[in-house]
mmCIF file of C-alpha atoms in Angstrom:
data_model
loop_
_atom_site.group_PDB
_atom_site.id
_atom_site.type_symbol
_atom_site.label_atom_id
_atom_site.label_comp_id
_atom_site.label_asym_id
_atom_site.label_seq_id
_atom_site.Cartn_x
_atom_site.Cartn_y
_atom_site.Cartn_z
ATOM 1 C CA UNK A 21 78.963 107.323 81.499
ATOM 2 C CA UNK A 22 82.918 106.021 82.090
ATOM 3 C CA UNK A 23 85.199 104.994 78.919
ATOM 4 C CA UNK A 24 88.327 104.124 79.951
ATOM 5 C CA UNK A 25 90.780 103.428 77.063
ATOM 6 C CA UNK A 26 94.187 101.856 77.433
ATOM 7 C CA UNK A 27 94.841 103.663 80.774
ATOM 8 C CA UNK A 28 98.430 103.113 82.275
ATOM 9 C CA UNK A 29 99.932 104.251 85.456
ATOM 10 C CA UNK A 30 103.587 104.409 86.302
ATOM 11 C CA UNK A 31 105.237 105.576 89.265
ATOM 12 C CA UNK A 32 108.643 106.373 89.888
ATOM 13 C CA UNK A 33 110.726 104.419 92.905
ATOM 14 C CA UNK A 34 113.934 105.761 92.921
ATOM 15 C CA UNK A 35 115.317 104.347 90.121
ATOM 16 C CA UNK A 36 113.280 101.725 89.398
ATOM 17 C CA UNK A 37 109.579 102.271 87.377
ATOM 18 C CA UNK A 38 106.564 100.376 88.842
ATOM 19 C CA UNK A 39 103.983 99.812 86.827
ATOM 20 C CA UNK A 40 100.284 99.759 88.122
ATOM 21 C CA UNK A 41 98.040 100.094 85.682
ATOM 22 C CA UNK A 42 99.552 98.395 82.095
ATOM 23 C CA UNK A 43 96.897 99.841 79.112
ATOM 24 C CA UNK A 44 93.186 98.787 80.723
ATOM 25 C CA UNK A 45 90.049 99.545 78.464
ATOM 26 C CA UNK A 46 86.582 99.100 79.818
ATOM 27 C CA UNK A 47 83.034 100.783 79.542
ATOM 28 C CA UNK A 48 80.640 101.599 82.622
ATOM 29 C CA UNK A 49 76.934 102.233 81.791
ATOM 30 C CA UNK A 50 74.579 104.551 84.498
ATOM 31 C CA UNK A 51 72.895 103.147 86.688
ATOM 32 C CA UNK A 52 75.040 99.830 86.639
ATOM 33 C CA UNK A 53 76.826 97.894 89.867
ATOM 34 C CA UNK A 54 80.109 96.918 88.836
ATOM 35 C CA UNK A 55 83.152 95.426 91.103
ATOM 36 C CA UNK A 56 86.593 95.660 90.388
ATOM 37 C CA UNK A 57 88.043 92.522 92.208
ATOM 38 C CA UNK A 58 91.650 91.591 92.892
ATOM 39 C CA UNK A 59 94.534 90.472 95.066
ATOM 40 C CA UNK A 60 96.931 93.864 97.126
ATOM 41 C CA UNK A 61 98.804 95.214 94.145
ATOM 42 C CA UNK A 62 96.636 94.177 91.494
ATOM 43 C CA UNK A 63 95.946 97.511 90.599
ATOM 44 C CA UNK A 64 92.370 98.077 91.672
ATOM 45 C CA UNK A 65 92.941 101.288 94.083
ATOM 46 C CA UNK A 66 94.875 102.585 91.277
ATOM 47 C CA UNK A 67 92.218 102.307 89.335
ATOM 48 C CA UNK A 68 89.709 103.361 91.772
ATOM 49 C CA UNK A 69 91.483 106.711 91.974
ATOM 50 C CA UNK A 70 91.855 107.721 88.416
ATOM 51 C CA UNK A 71 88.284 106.938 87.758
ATOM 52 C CA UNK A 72 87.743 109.391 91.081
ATOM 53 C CA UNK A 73 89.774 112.000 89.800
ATOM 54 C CA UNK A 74 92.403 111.770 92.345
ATOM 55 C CA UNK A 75 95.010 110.944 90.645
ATOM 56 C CA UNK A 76 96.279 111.276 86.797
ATOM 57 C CA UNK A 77 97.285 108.496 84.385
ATOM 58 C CA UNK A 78 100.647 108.582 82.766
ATOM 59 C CA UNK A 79 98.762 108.088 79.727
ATOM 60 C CA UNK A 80 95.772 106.545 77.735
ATOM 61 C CA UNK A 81 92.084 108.225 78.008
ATOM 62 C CA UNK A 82 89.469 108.690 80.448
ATOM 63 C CA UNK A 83 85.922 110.085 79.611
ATOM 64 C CA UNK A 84 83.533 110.534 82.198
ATOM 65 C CA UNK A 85 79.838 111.966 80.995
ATOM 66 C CA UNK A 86 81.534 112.222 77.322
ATOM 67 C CA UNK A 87 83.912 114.751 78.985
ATOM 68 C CA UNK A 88 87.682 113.748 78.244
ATOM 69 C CA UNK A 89 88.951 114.404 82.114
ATOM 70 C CA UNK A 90 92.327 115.168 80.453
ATOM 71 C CA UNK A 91 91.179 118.419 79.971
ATOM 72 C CA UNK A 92 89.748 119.500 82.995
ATOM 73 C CA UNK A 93 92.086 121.588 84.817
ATOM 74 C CA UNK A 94 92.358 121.648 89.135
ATOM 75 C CA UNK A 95 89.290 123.517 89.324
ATOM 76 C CA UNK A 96 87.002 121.570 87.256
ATOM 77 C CA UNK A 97 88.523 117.954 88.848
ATOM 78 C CA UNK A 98 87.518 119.567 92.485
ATOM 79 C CA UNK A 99 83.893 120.497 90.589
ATOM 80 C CA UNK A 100 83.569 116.796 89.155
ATOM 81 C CA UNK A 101 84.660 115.383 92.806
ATOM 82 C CA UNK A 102 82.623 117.473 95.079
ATOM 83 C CA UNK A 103 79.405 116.789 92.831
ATOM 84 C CA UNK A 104 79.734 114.449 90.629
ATOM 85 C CA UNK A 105 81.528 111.272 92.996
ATOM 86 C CA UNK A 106 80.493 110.238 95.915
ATOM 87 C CA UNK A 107 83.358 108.584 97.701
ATOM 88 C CA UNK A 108 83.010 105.485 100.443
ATOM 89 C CA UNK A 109 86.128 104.179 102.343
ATOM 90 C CA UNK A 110 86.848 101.451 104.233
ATOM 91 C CA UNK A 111 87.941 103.539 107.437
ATOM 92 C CA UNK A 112 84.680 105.471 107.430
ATOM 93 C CA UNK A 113 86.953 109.208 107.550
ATOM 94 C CA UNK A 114 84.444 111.000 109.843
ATOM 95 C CA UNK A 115 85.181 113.722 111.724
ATOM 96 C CA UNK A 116 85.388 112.495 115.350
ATOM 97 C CA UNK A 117 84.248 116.035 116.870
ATOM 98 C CA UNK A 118 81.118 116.374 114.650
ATOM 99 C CA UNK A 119 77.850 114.779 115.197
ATOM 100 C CA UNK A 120 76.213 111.937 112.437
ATOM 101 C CA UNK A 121 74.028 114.675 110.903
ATOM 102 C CA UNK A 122 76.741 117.686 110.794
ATOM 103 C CA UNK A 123 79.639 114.817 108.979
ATOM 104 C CA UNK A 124 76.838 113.975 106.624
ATOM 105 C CA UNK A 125 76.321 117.671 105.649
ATOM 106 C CA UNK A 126 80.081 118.630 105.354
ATOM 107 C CA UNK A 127 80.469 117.938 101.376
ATOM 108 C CA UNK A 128 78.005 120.603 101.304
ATOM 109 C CA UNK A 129 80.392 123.103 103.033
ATOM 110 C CA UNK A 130 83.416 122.080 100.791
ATOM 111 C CA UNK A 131 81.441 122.755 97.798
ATOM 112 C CA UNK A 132 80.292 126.231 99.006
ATOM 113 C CA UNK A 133 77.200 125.299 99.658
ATOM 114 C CA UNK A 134 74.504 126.378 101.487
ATOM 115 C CA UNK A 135 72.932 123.844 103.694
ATOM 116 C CA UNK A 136 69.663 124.270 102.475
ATOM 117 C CA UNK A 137 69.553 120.438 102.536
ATOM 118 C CA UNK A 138 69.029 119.867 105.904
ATOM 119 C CA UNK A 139 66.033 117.973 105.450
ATOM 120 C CA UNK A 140 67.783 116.318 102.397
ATOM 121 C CA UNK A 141 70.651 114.972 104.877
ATOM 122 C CA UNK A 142 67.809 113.768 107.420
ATOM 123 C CA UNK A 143 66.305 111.991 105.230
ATOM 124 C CA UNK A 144 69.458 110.120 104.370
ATOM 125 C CA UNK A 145 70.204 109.104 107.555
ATOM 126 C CA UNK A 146 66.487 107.447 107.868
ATOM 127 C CA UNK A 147 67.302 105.519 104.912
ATOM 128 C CA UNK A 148 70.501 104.179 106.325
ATOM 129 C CA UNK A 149 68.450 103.350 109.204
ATOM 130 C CA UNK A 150 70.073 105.924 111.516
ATOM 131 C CA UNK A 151 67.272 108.304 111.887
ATOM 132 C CA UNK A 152 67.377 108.272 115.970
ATOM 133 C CA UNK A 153 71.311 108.834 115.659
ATOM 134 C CA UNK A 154 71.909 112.083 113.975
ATOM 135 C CA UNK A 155 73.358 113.482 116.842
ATOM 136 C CA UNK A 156 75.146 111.192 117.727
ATOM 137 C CA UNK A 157 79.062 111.187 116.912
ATOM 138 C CA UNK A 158 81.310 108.642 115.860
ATOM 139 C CA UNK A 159 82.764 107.660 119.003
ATOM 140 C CA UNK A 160 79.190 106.711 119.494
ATOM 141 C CA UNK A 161 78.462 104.267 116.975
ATOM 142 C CA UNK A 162 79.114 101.097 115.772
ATOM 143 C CA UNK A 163 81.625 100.253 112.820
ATOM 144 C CA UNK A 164 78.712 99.342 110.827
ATOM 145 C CA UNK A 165 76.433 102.676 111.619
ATOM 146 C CA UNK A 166 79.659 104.286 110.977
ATOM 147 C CA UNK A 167 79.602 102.968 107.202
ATOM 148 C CA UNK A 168 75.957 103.934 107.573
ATOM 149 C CA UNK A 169 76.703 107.646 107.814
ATOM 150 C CA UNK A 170 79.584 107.982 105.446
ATOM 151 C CA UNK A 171 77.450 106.315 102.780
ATOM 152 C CA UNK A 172 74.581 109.269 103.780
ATOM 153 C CA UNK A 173 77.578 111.535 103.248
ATOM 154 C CA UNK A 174 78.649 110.327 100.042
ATOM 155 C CA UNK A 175 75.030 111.004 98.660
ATOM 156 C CA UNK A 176 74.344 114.346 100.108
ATOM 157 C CA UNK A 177 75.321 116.108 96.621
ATOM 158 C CA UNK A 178 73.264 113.859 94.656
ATOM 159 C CA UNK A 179 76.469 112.483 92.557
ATOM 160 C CA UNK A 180 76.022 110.667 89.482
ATOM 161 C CA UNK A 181 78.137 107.868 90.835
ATOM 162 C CA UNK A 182 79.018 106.155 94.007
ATOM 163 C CA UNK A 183 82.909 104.890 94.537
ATOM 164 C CA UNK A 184 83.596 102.355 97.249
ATOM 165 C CA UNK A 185 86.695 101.348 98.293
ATOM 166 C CA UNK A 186 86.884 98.169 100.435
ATOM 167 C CA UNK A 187 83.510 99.522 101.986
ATOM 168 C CA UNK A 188 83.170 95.996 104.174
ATOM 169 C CA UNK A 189 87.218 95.631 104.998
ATOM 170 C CA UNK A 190 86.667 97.122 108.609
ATOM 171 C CA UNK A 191 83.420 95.058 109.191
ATOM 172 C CA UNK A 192 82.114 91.700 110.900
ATOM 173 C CA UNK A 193 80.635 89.441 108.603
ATOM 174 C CA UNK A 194 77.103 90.107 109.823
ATOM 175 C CA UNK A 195 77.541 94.240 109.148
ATOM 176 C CA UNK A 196 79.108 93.777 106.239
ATOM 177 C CA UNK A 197 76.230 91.900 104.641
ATOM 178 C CA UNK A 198 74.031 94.697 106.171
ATOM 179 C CA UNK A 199 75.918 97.335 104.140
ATOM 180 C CA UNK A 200 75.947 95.462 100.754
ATOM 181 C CA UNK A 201 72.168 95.033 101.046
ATOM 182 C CA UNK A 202 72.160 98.498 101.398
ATOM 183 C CA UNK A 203 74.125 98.889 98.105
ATOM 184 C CA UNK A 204 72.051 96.809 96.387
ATOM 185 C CA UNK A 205 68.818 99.249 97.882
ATOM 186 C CA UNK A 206 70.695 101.931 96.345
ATOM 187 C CA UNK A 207 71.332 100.755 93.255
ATOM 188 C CA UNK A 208 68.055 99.180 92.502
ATOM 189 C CA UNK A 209 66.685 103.127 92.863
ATOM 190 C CA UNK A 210 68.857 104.164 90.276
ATOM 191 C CA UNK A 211 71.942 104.689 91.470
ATOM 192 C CA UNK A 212 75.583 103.805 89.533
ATOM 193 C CA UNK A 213 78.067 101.936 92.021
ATOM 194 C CA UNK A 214 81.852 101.110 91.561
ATOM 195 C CA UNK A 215 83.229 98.847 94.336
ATOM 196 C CA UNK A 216 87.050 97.851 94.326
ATOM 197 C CA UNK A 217 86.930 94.980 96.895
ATOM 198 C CA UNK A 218 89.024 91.526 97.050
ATOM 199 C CA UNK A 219 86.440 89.507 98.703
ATOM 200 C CA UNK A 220 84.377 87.485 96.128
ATOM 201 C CA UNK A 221 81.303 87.759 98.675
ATOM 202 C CA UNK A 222 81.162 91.052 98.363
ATOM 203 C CA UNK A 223 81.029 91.273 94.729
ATOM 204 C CA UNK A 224 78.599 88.884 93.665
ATOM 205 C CA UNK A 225 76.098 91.520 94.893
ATOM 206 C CA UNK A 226 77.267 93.385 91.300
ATOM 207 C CA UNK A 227 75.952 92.841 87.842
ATOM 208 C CA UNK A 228 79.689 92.752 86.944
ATOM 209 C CA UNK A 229 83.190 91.891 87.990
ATOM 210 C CA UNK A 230 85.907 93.801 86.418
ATOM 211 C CA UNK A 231 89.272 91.068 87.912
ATOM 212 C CA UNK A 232 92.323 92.375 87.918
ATOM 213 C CA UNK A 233 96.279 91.241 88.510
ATOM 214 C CA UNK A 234 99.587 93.080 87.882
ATOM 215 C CA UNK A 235 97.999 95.842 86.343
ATOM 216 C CA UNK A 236 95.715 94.351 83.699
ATOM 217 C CA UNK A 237 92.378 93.488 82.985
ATOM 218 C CA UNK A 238 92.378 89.477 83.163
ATOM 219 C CA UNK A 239 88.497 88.948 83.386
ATOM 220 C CA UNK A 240 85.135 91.215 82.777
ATOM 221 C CA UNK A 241 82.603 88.611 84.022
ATOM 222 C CA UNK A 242 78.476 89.256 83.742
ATOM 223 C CA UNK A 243 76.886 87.920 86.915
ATOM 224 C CA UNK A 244 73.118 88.164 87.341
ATOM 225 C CA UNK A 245 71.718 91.671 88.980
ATOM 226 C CA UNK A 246 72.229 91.645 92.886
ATOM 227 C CA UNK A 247 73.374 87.474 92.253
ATOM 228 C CA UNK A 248 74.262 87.772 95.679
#
């Protein structure tokens, strides 16, 4: 599904070149839970984002689906985000003014989409637990139902796979447990799951731990499915 070979990432800072990413190679199967772990400026975000298709490496390959993403020009990278990627962030990025229901529906209206999945999106928010909330709006929910919604969000195109960045950082110990069970539910019906965290509790709930530092690769580590 992902083949990532010797991917490298520079960026310019004035005159001096920072280097995020220095020549990583890995290989990410469907249907798998993998966590890329490591300490602020390790390169893990980075990483995150190129596999995302938000940002570009300076060089080395990326195929996602067998598709080198090299190729792909604006309009196929917006196609590959808006259906292919479901995207989870640590600071939720709801719309404040829009109710649980109408946030969870608004990929469909960025990929020109009717919402003929209204029913589809319901049923999300029932299996996030949040079926009595869906009109309620963010201002009216905890941090945790928050991450409940924007997880129901990040499914309502049916993507192939599920990003996560720092998907517990803005949560009490107790929520955060509550949303990683509910990655593990996820997964366990099928779905593929990156998560770039730096918090070893959070990813022994994967079947593998990509560690980074400085830019590279330093461990790919097997753990037993949903350890945690």
């Amino acid at each position: 599904m992902i083949e990532v070979h010797d991917l490298k990432k520079e960026y310019k800072m004035g005159n001096t070149c920072v280097k995020a990413l220095n020549g990583v190679s890995f290989q990410i199967k469907k249907n798998e839970f993998v966590a890329i772990m490591g300490p602020s400026g390790s390169g893990k975000s980075t990483l995150m984002n190129i596999i995302g298709c938000l940002d570009k490496p300076t060089s080395g390959a990326y195929k996602l689906n067998d598709q080198a993403v090299e190729e792909l020009d604006d309009d196929a990278l917006s196609a590959v985000r808006n259906k292919d990627i479901g995207f989870v962030f640590q600071s939720f990025h709801l719309l404040p003014r829009l109710t649980a229901l109408q946030n969870v529906l608004l990929p469909l209206r960025f990929a020109a989409q009717p919402e003929s999945d209204l029913h589809y999106a319901h049923h999300l928010l029932a299996r996030v637990g949040l079926d009595a909330r869906h009109d309620h709006r963010p201002n009216q929910l905890s941090g945790g139902q928050r991450q409940r919604v924007a997880i129901a969000r990040s499914l309502v195109n049916k993507p192939a796979i599920l990003l996560a960045d720092e998907p517990t950082g803005a949560l009490d110990s107790k929520t955060s447990v509550e949303i990683m069970a509910l990655f593990t539910e996820l997964h366990k019906a099928g779905q593929t799951i990156i998560l770039v965290t730096h918090e070893e509790e959070v990813a022994a709930y994967a079947q593998r731990v990509i560690r980074m530092r400085d830019g590279d690769i330093v461990e790919i580590e097997q753990r037993p499915t949903n350890a945690a």
